[in-house]
């Protein structure tokens, strides 16, 4: 059976009940899944291999009072068993189609300089590293700020800051 790329919608919560190891940073939570899929600005494209989610790309489209809609890519991840098959590119491209359908004018992502796999993926779909017309190519850095104590929700500190994917 071929691997299916699917953009999840409200009602698709059950698809995320069968996920391969190391795809998500933490166990998938049913309530958070429901909330995510009910929010029309949150998007997730998944790669499904014989009923098992083996990868995903997630993002949020947003608007601002002085800018047209943009698509922020939050995370791209694949099970180690399914890497180097073009699935990262496939889920990312499915997510970009969602952005186009939402009239987003740009998609953007942050990653660590040492994340070679992520940088190769983004380059493979034609993205330009440092594409920020407000200054030099290397001016943008990602920062994160904890708004809650991670232990309150039972989450580890690992992976809770700006995604490295």
CSV table of N, CA and C in Angstrom, one decimal:
chain,number,residue,atom,x,y,z
A,1,UNK,N,0.8,-1.2,0.0
A,1,UNK,CA,0.0,0.0,0.0
A,1,UNK,C,0.9,1.2,0.0
A,2,UNK,N,0.5,2.2,-0.8
A,2,UNK,CA,1.3,3.4,-0.9
A,2,UNK,C,1.1,4.3,0.3
A,3,UNK,N,2.1,5.1,0.6
A,3,UNK,CA,1.9,6.1,1.7
A,3,UNK,C,1.0,7.2,1.2
A,4,UNK,N,0.0,7.6,2.1
A,4,UNK,CA,-0.9,8.6,1.7
A,4,UNK,C,-0.5,9.9,2.5
A,5,UNK,N,-0.6,11.0,1.8
A,5,UNK,CA,-0.4,12.3,2.3
A,5,UNK,C,-1.8,12.9,2.5
A,6,UNK,N,-2.1,13.3,3.7
A,6,UNK,CA,-3.5,13.8,4.0
A,6,UNK,C,-3.4,15.1,4.9
A,7,UNK,N,-4.2,16.1,4.5
A,7,UNK,CA,-4.4,17.2,5.4
A,7,UNK,C,-5.5,16.9,6.3
A,8,UNK,N,-5.3,17.0,7.6
A,8,UNK,CA,-6.3,16.6,8.5
A,8,UNK,C,-7.3,17.8,8.8
A,9,UNK,N,-8.5,17.4,9.0
A,9,UNK,CA,-9.6,18.4,9.3
A,9,UNK,C,-10.3,18.0,10.5
A,10,UNK,N,-11.2,18.8,11.0
A,10,UNK,CA,-12.1,18.4,12.1
A,10,UNK,C,-12.8,17.1,11.7
A,11,UNK,N,-12.8,16.2,12.7
A,11,UNK,CA,-13.4,14.9,12.4
A,11,UNK,C,-12.3,13.8,12.1
A,12,UNK,N,-11.1,14.3,11.9
A,12,UNK,CA,-10.0,13.3,11.6
A,12,UNK,C,-9.1,13.0,12.8
A,13,UNK,N,-9.6,13.3,14.0
A,13,UNK,CA,-8.9,13.1,15.2
A,13,UNK,C,-8.3,11.7,15.4
A,14,UNK,N,-9.1,10.7,15.0
A,14,UNK,CA,-8.7,9.3,15.2
A,14,UNK,C,-7.5,8.9,14.4
A,15,UNK,N,-7.1,9.7,13.4
A,15,UNK,CA,-5.9,9.4,12.6
A,15,UNK,C,-4.7,9.6,13.4
A,16,UNK,N,-4.7,10.5,14.4
A,16,UNK,CA,-3.6,10.7,15.2
A,16,UNK,C,-3.5,9.8,16.5
A,17,UNK,N,-4.3,8.8,16.5
A,17,UNK,CA,-4.3,7.8,17.6
A,17,UNK,C,-3.3,6.7,17.3
A,18,UNK,N,-2.8,6.6,16.1
A,18,UNK,CA,-1.9,5.6,15.7
A,18,UNK,C,-0.6,6.3,15.0
A,19,UNK,N,0.4,6.6,15.8
A,19,UNK,CA,1.5,7.4,15.4
A,19,UNK,C,2.8,6.6,15.7
A,20,UNK,N,3.7,6.6,14.7
A,20,UNK,CA,5.0,5.9,14.9
A,20,UNK,C,5.8,6.6,15.9
A,21,UNK,N,6.7,5.8,16.5
A,21,UNK,CA,7.6,6.4,17.5
A,21,UNK,C,8.5,7.5,16.9
A,22,UNK,N,8.8,8.5,17.7
A,22,UNK,CA,9.6,9.6,17.4
A,22,UNK,C,9.1,10.6,16.4
A,23,UNK,N,7.8,10.5,16.1
A,23,UNK,CA,7.2,11.5,15.1
A,23,UNK,C,6.9,12.8,15.9
A,24,UNK,N,6.2,12.7,17.0
A,24,UNK,CA,5.9,13.8,17.8
A,24,UNK,C,6.9,13.9,19.0
A,25,UNK,N,7.1,15.1,19.5
A,25,UNK,CA,8.0,15.2,20.7
A,25,UNK,C,7.4,14.5,22.0
A,26,UNK,N,6.1,14.5,22.1
A,26,UNK,CA,5.4,14.0,23.3
A,26,UNK,C,4.2,13.1,22.8
A,27,UNK,N,3.6,12.4,23.7
A,27,UNK,CA,2.5,11.6,23.3
A,27,UNK,C,1.3,12.5,22.8
A,28,UNK,N,0.6,12.1,21.8
A,28,UNK,CA,-0.5,12.8,21.2
A,28,UNK,C,-1.6,12.8,22.2
A,29,UNK,N,-2.2,14.0,22.6
A,29,UNK,CA,-3.2,14.1,23.5
A,29,UNK,C,-4.5,14.3,22.8
A,30,UNK,N,-5.6,13.5,23.1
A,30,UNK,CA,-6.8,13.6,22.4
A,30,UNK,C,-7.5,15.0,22.5
A,31,UNK,N,-7.5,15.6,23.7
A,31,UNK,CA,-8.1,16.9,23.8
A,31,UNK,C,-7.4,18.0,23.0
A,32,UNK,N,-6.1,18.0,23.1
A,32,UNK,CA,-5.3,18.9,22.3
A,32,UNK,C,-5.5,18.7,20.8
A,33,UNK,N,-5.6,17.4,20.4
A,33,UNK,CA,-5.8,17.1,19.0
A,33,UNK,C,-7.1,17.7,18.5
A,34,UNK,N,-8.2,17.5,19.3
A,34,UNK,CA,-9.5,18.0,19.0
A,34,UNK,C,-9.5,19.6,18.9
A,35,UNK,N,-8.8,20.2,19.9
A,35,UNK,CA,-8.7,21.7,19.9
A,35,UNK,C,-8.0,22.2,18.6
A,36,UNK,N,-6.9,21.5,18.3
A,36,UNK,CA,-6.1,21.9,17.2
A,36,UNK,C,-6.9,21.8,15.9
A,37,UNK,N,-7.5,20.7,15.7
A,37,UNK,CA,-8.3,20.5,14.4
A,37,UNK,C,-9.5,21.3,14.3
A,38,UNK,N,-10.1,21.8,15.5
A,38,UNK,CA,-11.3,22.6,15.4
A,38,UNK,C,-10.9,24.1,15.1
A,39,UNK,N,-9.7,24.4,15.3
A,39,UNK,CA,-9.2,25.8,15.0
A,39,UNK,C,-8.9,26.0,13.5
A,40,UNK,N,-9.7,26.8,12.8
A,40,UNK,CA,-9.5,26.9,11.3
A,40,UNK,C,-8.2,27.5,10.9
A,41,UNK,N,-7.4,28.0,11.8
A,41,UNK,CA,-6.1,28.6,11.4
A,41,UNK,C,-4.9,27.6,11.6
A,42,UNK,N,-5.2,26.5,12.3
A,42,UNK,CA,-4.2,25.5,12.5
A,42,UNK,C,-4.3,24.4,11.5
A,43,UNK,N,-3.1,24.0,10.9
A,43,UNK,CA,-3.1,23.0,9.8
A,43,UNK,C,-2.1,22.0,10.1
A,44,UNK,N,-2.4,20.7,9.7
A,44,UNK,CA,-1.4,19.7,9.8
A,44,UNK,C,-1.6,18.7,8.6
A,45,UNK,N,-0.5,18.4,7.9
A,45,UNK,CA,-0.5,17.4,6.9
A,45,UNK,C,0.3,16.2,7.4
A,46,UNK,N,-0.3,15.0,7.2
A,46,UNK,CA,0.4,13.8,7.7
A,46,UNK,C,0.7,12.9,6.6
A,47,UNK,N,1.7,12.0,6.8
A,47,UNK,CA,2.0,10.9,6.0
A,47,UNK,C,1.6,9.7,6.7
A,48,UNK,N,0.7,8.9,6.0
A,48,UNK,CA,0.2,7.7,6.7
A,48,UNK,C,0.6,6.4,5.9
A,49,UNK,N,1.2,5.5,6.6
A,49,UNK,CA,1.7,4.3,6.0
A,49,UNK,C,0.9,3.1,6.6
A,50,UNK,N,0.0,2.6,5.8
A,50,UNK,CA,-0.9,1.5,6.3
A,50,UNK,C,-1.5,1.7,7.7
A,51,UNK,N,-2.1,2.9,7.8
A,51,UNK,CA,-2.8,3.3,9.0
A,51,UNK,C,-2.0,3.9,10.1
A,52,UNK,N,-0.6,4.0,9.9
A,52,UNK,CA,0.3,4.5,10.9
A,52,UNK,C,0.8,5.9,10.4
A,53,UNK,N,0.6,6.9,11.3
A,53,UNK,CA,1.2,8.2,10.9
A,53,UNK,C,2.7,8.2,11.1
A,54,UNK,N,3.4,8.4,10.0
A,54,UNK,CA,4.9,8.3,10.0
A,54,UNK,C,5.6,9.7,9.8
A,55,UNK,N,4.8,10.7,9.7
A,55,UNK,CA,5.4,12.0,9.5
A,55,UNK,C,4.3,13.1,9.5
A,56,UNK,N,4.7,14.3,9.6
A,56,UNK,CA,3.8,15.4,9.6
A,56,UNK,C,4.5,16.8,9.3
A,57,UNK,N,3.7,17.7,8.9
A,57,UNK,CA,4.1,19.1,8.9
A,57,UNK,C,2.9,19.9,9.4
A,58,UNK,N,3.2,20.8,10.4
A,58,UNK,CA,2.1,21.6,10.9
A,58,UNK,C,2.5,23.1,10.8
A,59,UNK,N,1.4,23.9,10.8
A,59,UNK,CA,1.6,25.3,10.7
A,59,UNK,C,0.3,26.1,11.1
A,60,UNK,N,0.5,27.4,11.1
A,60,UNK,CA,-0.6,28.3,11.4
A,60,UNK,C,-0.6,29.4,10.3
A,61,UNK,N,-1.8,29.7,9.8
A,61,UNK,CA,-1.9,30.9,9.0
A,61,UNK,C,-2.5,32.0,9.8
A,62,UNK,N,-2.0,33.1,9.6
A,62,UNK,CA,-2.4,34.3,10.4
A,62,UNK,C,-2.4,35.5,9.6
A,63,UNK,N,-3.1,36.5,10.1
A,63,UNK,CA,-3.2,37.8,9.5
A,63,UNK,C,-2.7,38.9,10.6
A,64,UNK,N,-2.4,40.0,10.1
A,64,UNK,CA,-1.9,41.1,10.9
A,64,UNK,C,-2.5,42.4,10.4
A,65,UNK,N,-2.8,43.4,11.2
A,65,UNK,CA,-3.4,44.6,10.7
A,65,UNK,C,-2.7,45.3,9.5
A,66,UNK,N,-1.4,45.1,9.4
A,66,UNK,CA,-0.7,45.7,8.3
A,66,UNK,C,0.0,44.8,7.3
A,67,UNK,N,-0.4,43.5,7.3
A,67,UNK,CA,0.2,42.5,6.4
A,67,UNK,C,-0.8,41.5,5.9
A,68,UNK,N,-0.7,41.1,4.7
A,68,UNK,CA,-1.6,40.0,4.3
A,68,UNK,C,-1.3,38.7,5.0
A,69,UNK,N,-2.1,37.7,4.8
A,69,UNK,CA,-2.0,36.4,5.5
A,69,UNK,C,-0.6,35.8,5.2
A,70,UNK,N,0.0,35.1,6.2
A,70,UNK,CA,1.2,34.4,6.1
A,70,UNK,C,1.0,33.0,6.7
A,71,UNK,N,1.8,32.1,6.3
A,71,UNK,CA,1.8,30.7,6.9
A,71,UNK,C,3.1,30.5,7.6
A,72,UNK,N,3.0,30.3,8.9
A,72,UNK,CA,4.2,30.0,9.7
A,72,UNK,C,4.2,28.5,9.9
A,73,UNK,N,5.3,27.9,9.4
A,73,UNK,CA,5.5,26.4,9.5
A,73,UNK,C,6.1,26.2,10.9
A,74,UNK,N,5.4,25.5,11.7
A,74,UNK,CA,5.8,25.2,13.1
A,74,UNK,C,6.7,24.0,13.2
A,75,UNK,N,6.4,23.0,12.5
A,75,UNK,CA,7.3,21.8,12.7
A,75,UNK,C,7.1,20.8,11.5
A,76,UNK,N,8.2,20.1,11.2
A,76,UNK,CA,8.1,19.0,10.2
A,76,UNK,C,8.9,17.9,10.9
A,77,UNK,N,8.3,16.7,10.9
A,77,UNK,CA,9.0,15.6,11.5
A,77,UNK,C,8.6,14.3,10.8
A,78,UNK,N,9.5,13.3,10.9
A,78,UNK,CA,9.3,12.0,10.3
A,78,UNK,C,9.8,11.0,11.2
A,79,UNK,N,9.2,9.8,11.2
A,79,UNK,CA,9.7,8.6,11.9
A,79,UNK,C,11.1,8.3,11.3
A,80,UNK,N,12.0,7.9,12.1
A,80,UNK,CA,13.4,7.5,11.6
A,80,UNK,C,13.3,6.4,10.5
A,81,UNK,N,12.3,5.6,10.6
A,81,UNK,CA,12.1,4.5,9.6
A,81,UNK,C,11.7,5.0,8.3
A,82,UNK,N,11.2,6.2,8.2
A,82,UNK,CA,10.6,6.7,7.0
A,82,UNK,C,11.3,8.0,6.4
A,83,UNK,N,12.5,8.2,6.9
A,83,UNK,CA,13.3,9.3,6.4
A,83,UNK,C,14.0,9.0,5.0
A,84,UNK,N,14.3,10.0,4.3
A,84,UNK,CA,15.1,9.9,3.0
A,84,UNK,C,14.2,9.2,2.0
A,85,UNK,N,12.9,9.4,2.0
A,85,UNK,CA,12.0,8.9,1.0
A,85,UNK,C,11.2,10.0,0.3
A,86,UNK,N,11.5,11.3,0.7
A,86,UNK,CA,10.7,12.4,0.1
A,86,UNK,C,9.4,12.7,0.8
A,87,UNK,N,9.2,12.1,2.0
A,87,UNK,CA,8.0,12.3,2.7
A,87,UNK,C,8.0,13.7,3.4
A,88,UNK,N,9.1,14.1,3.9
A,88,UNK,CA,9.2,15.5,4.5
A,88,UNK,C,8.8,16.5,3.4
A,89,UNK,N,9.3,16.4,2.3
A,89,UNK,CA,8.9,17.3,1.2
A,89,UNK,C,7.4,17.2,0.8
A,90,UNK,N,6.9,16.0,0.8
A,90,UNK,CA,5.5,15.8,0.5
A,90,UNK,C,4.5,16.4,1.5
A,91,UNK,N,4.8,16.2,2.8
A,91,UNK,CA,3.9,16.8,3.8
A,91,UNK,C,4.1,18.3,3.8
A,92,UNK,N,5.3,18.8,3.6
A,92,UNK,CA,5.5,20.3,3.6
A,92,UNK,C,4.8,20.9,2.4
A,93,UNK,N,4.9,20.2,1.2
A,93,UNK,CA,4.2,20.8,0.0
A,93,UNK,C,2.7,20.7,0.2
A,94,UNK,N,2.1,19.7,0.9
A,94,UNK,CA,0.7,19.7,1.2
A,94,UNK,C,0.3,20.8,2.1
A,95,UNK,N,1.1,21.1,3.0
A,95,UNK,CA,0.9,22.3,3.9
A,95,UNK,C,0.9,23.6,3.2
A,96,UNK,N,1.9,23.7,2.2
A,96,UNK,CA,2.0,24.9,1.4
A,96,UNK,C,0.8,25.1,0.6
A,97,UNK,N,0.2,24.1,0.1
A,97,UNK,CA,-1.1,24.2,-0.7
A,97,UNK,C,-2.2,24.7,0.2
A,98,UNK,N,-2.2,24.3,1.4
A,98,UNK,CA,-3.2,24.9,2.4
A,98,UNK,C,-3.0,26.4,2.5
A,99,UNK,N,-1.7,26.8,2.6
A,99,UNK,CA,-1.4,28.2,2.7
A,99,UNK,C,-1.9,29.0,1.5
A,100,UNK,N,-1.7,28.4,0.3
A,100,UNK,CA,-2.1,29.1,-0.9
A,100,UNK,C,-3.7,29.2,-0.9
A,101,UNK,N,-4.3,28.1,-0.5
A,101,UNK,CA,-5.8,28.1,-0.4
A,101,UNK,C,-6.3,29.2,0.6
A,102,UNK,N,-5.5,29.5,1.6
A,102,UNK,CA,-5.9,30.5,2.6
A,102,UNK,C,-5.4,31.9,2.2
A,103,UNK,N,-4.9,32.1,0.9
A,103,UNK,CA,-4.4,33.3,0.4
A,103,UNK,C,-3.2,33.9,1.1
A,104,UNK,N,-2.4,33.0,1.7
A,104,UNK,CA,-1.2,33.4,2.3
A,104,UNK,C,-0.2,33.9,1.2
A,105,UNK,N,0.5,35.0,1.5
A,105,UNK,CA,1.5,35.5,0.5
A,105,UNK,C,2.9,35.0,0.7
A,106,UNK,N,3.1,34.4,1.9
A,106,UNK,CA,4.5,33.9,2.2
A,106,UNK,C,4.3,32.8,3.2
A,107,UNK,N,5.3,31.9,3.2
A,107,UNK,CA,5.4,30.9,4.2
A,107,UNK,C,6.8,31.0,4.8
A,108,UNK,N,6.9,30.8,6.1
A,108,UNK,CA,8.2,31.0,6.7
A,108,UNK,C,8.4,30.0,7.9
A,109,UNK,N,9.6,29.7,8.2
A,109,UNK,CA,10.0,28.8,9.2
A,109,UNK,C,11.3,29.2,9.9
A,110,UNK,N,11.5,28.8,11.1
A,110,UNK,CA,12.8,29.0,11.8
A,110,UNK,C,13.4,27.6,12.1
A,111,UNK,N,14.7,27.5,12.0
A,111,UNK,CA,15.4,26.3,12.4
A,111,UNK,C,16.8,26.7,12.9
A,112,UNK,N,17.4,25.7,13.5
A,112,UNK,CA,18.7,25.9,14.0
A,112,UNK,C,19.7,25.8,12.8
A,113,UNK,N,20.8,26.6,12.9
A,113,UNK,CA,21.8,26.5,11.8
A,113,UNK,C,22.4,25.1,11.7
A,114,UNK,N,22.5,24.4,12.8
A,114,UNK,CA,23.1,23.0,12.7
A,114,UNK,C,22.1,21.9,12.3
A,115,UNK,N,20.9,22.3,12.0
A,115,UNK,CA,19.9,21.3,11.6
A,115,UNK,C,20.0,21.1,10.1
A,116,UNK,N,21.0,20.3,9.7
A,116,UNK,CA,21.3,20.1,8.3
A,116,UNK,C,20.1,19.5,7.5
A,117,UNK,N,19.4,18.5,8.1
A,117,UNK,CA,18.3,17.9,7.4
A,117,UNK,C,17.2,18.9,7.1
A,118,UNK,N,16.8,19.7,8.1
A,118,UNK,CA,15.8,20.7,7.9
A,118,UNK,C,16.2,21.7,6.8
A,119,UNK,N,17.4,22.2,6.9
A,119,UNK,CA,17.9,23.2,5.9
A,119,UNK,C,17.9,22.6,4.5
A,120,UNK,N,18.3,21.3,4.4
A,120,UNK,CA,18.2,20.7,3.1
A,120,UNK,C,16.8,20.6,2.6
A,121,UNK,N,15.9,20.2,3.5
A,121,UNK,CA,14.5,20.1,3.1
A,121,UNK,C,13.9,21.4,2.6
A,122,UNK,N,14.1,22.5,3.3
A,122,UNK,CA,13.6,23.8,2.9
A,122,UNK,C,14.2,24.3,1.6
A,123,UNK,N,15.5,24.0,1.4
A,123,UNK,CA,16.1,24.3,0.1
A,123,UNK,C,15.6,23.5,-1.0
A,124,UNK,N,15.2,22.3,-0.7
A,124,UNK,CA,14.7,21.4,-1.8
A,124,UNK,C,13.4,21.8,-2.4
A,125,UNK,N,12.6,22.6,-1.6
A,125,UNK,CA,11.3,23.1,-2.1
A,125,UNK,C,11.4,24.5,-2.6
A,126,UNK,N,12.7,25.0,-2.7
A,126,UNK,CA,12.9,26.3,-3.3
A,126,UNK,C,12.9,27.5,-2.3
A,127,UNK,N,13.0,27.2,-1.0
A,127,UNK,CA,13.0,28.3,0.0
A,127,UNK,C,14.4,28.9,0.0
A,128,UNK,N,14.5,30.2,0.3
A,128,UNK,CA,15.8,30.9,0.4
A,128,UNK,C,16.2,31.1,1.8
A,129,UNK,N,17.3,30.6,2.2
A,129,UNK,CA,17.8,30.8,3.5
A,129,UNK,C,18.0,32.3,3.8
A,130,UNK,N,17.5,32.8,4.9
A,130,UNK,CA,17.7,34.2,5.3
A,130,UNK,C,16.8,35.1,4.4
A,131,UNK,N,15.8,34.7,3.8
A,131,UNK,CA,14.9,35.5,3.0
A,131,UNK,C,14.1,36.4,3.8
A,132,UNK,N,14.7,37.5,4.2
A,132,UNK,CA,14.0,38.6,5.0
A,132,UNK,C,14.4,39.9,4.5
A,133,UNK,N,13.5,40.6,3.8
A,133,UNK,CA,13.9,41.8,3.2
A,133,UNK,C,14.1,43.0,4.1
A,134,UNK,N,14.1,42.8,5.4
A,134,UNK,CA,14.2,43.9,6.3
A,134,UNK,C,15.7,44.1,6.8
A,135,UNK,N,16.6,43.3,6.3
A,135,UNK,CA,18.0,43.5,6.7
A,135,UNK,C,18.8,42.4,6.1
A,136,UNK,N,20.1,42.3,6.6
A,136,UNK,CA,21.0,41.3,6.2
A,136,UNK,C,20.4,39.8,6.4
A,137,UNK,N,20.9,38.9,5.5
A,137,UNK,CA,20.4,37.5,5.5
A,137,UNK,C,20.5,36.9,6.9
A,138,UNK,N,21.4,37.2,7.7
A,138,UNK,CA,21.6,36.5,9.0
A,138,UNK,C,21.1,37.3,10.2
A,139,UNK,N,20.2,38.3,10.0
A,139,UNK,CA,19.8,39.1,11.1
A,139,UNK,C,18.7,38.4,12.0
A,140,UNK,N,18.0,37.5,11.4
A,140,UNK,CA,16.9,36.9,12.2
A,140,UNK,C,17.3,35.7,13.0
A,141,UNK,N,17.0,35.8,14.3
A,141,UNK,CA,17.2,34.7,15.2
A,141,UNK,C,15.9,34.3,15.9
A,142,UNK,N,15.8,33.1,16.3
A,142,UNK,CA,14.6,32.6,17.0
A,142,UNK,C,14.8,32.7,18.5
A,143,UNK,N,13.8,33.1,19.2
A,143,UNK,CA,13.8,33.2,20.7
A,143,UNK,C,12.6,32.5,21.2
A,144,UNK,N,12.7,32.0,22.4
A,144,UNK,CA,11.5,31.4,23.0
A,144,UNK,C,11.4,31.9,24.5
A,145,UNK,N,10.2,32.0,25.0
A,145,UNK,CA,10.0,32.4,26.4
A,145,UNK,C,9.0,31.5,27.0
A,146,UNK,N,9.3,30.8,28.1
A,146,UNK,CA,8.4,29.9,28.8
A,146,UNK,C,7.3,30.7,29.4
A,147,UNK,N,6.0,30.5,29.1
A,147,UNK,CA,4.9,31.2,29.7
A,147,UNK,C,4.3,30.4,30.8
A,148,UNK,N,4.6,29.1,30.9
A,148,UNK,CA,4.2,28.3,32.0
A,148,UNK,C,5.3,27.4,32.5
A,149,UNK,N,5.2,26.8,33.7
A,149,UNK,CA,6.1,25.9,34.1
A,149,UNK,C,5.8,24.6,33.4
A,150,UNK,N,6.8,24.1,32.6
A,150,UNK,CA,6.6,22.9,31.8
A,150,UNK,C,6.1,21.7,32.6
A,151,UNK,N,6.5,21.6,33.9
A,151,UNK,CA,6.1,20.5,34.7
A,151,UNK,C,4.6,20.5,35.0
A,152,UNK,N,4.0,21.6,34.9
A,152,UNK,CA,2.5,21.7,35.2
A,152,UNK,C,1.7,20.9,34.2
A,153,UNK,N,2.1,20.8,33.0
A,153,UNK,CA,1.4,20.1,32.0
A,153,UNK,C,2.0,18.7,31.7
A,154,UNK,N,3.1,18.4,32.5
A,154,UNK,CA,3.7,17.1,32.3
A,154,UNK,C,4.5,17.0,31.0
A,155,UNK,N,5.0,18.1,30.5
A,155,UNK,CA,5.8,18.1,29.3
A,155,UNK,C,7.3,18.3,29.7
A,156,UNK,N,8.1,17.7,28.9
A,156,UNK,CA,9.5,17.9,29.2
A,156,UNK,C,10.0,19.2,28.6
A,157,UNK,N,11.1,19.7,29.1
A,157,UNK,CA,11.7,20.9,28.5
A,157,UNK,C,12.2,20.7,27.1
A,158,UNK,N,12.6,19.4,26.8
A,158,UNK,CA,13.2,19.1,25.5
A,158,UNK,C,12.1,19.3,24.5
A,159,UNK,N,12.4,20.1,23.4
A,159,UNK,CA,11.5,20.4,22.3
A,159,UNK,C,10.4,21.4,22.6
A,160,UNK,N,10.5,22.0,23.8
A,160,UNK,CA,9.4,23.0,24.1
A,160,UNK,C,9.7,24.4,23.7
A,161,UNK,N,10.9,24.6,23.1
A,161,UNK,CA,11.2,26.0,22.7
A,161,UNK,C,11.0,26.0,21.2
A,162,UNK,N,11.6,27.0,20.5
A,162,UNK,CA,11.5,27.2,19.1
A,162,UNK,C,11.8,25.8,18.4
A,163,UNK,N,11.0,25.3,17.6
A,163,UNK,CA,11.2,24.0,17.0
A,163,UNK,C,12.5,24.0,16.2
A,164,UNK,N,13.2,22.8,16.3
A,164,UNK,CA,14.4,22.6,15.5
A,164,UNK,C,14.2,21.8,14.3
A,165,UNK,N,12.9,21.7,13.9
A,165,UNK,CA,12.6,20.8,12.8
A,165,UNK,C,12.5,21.6,11.5
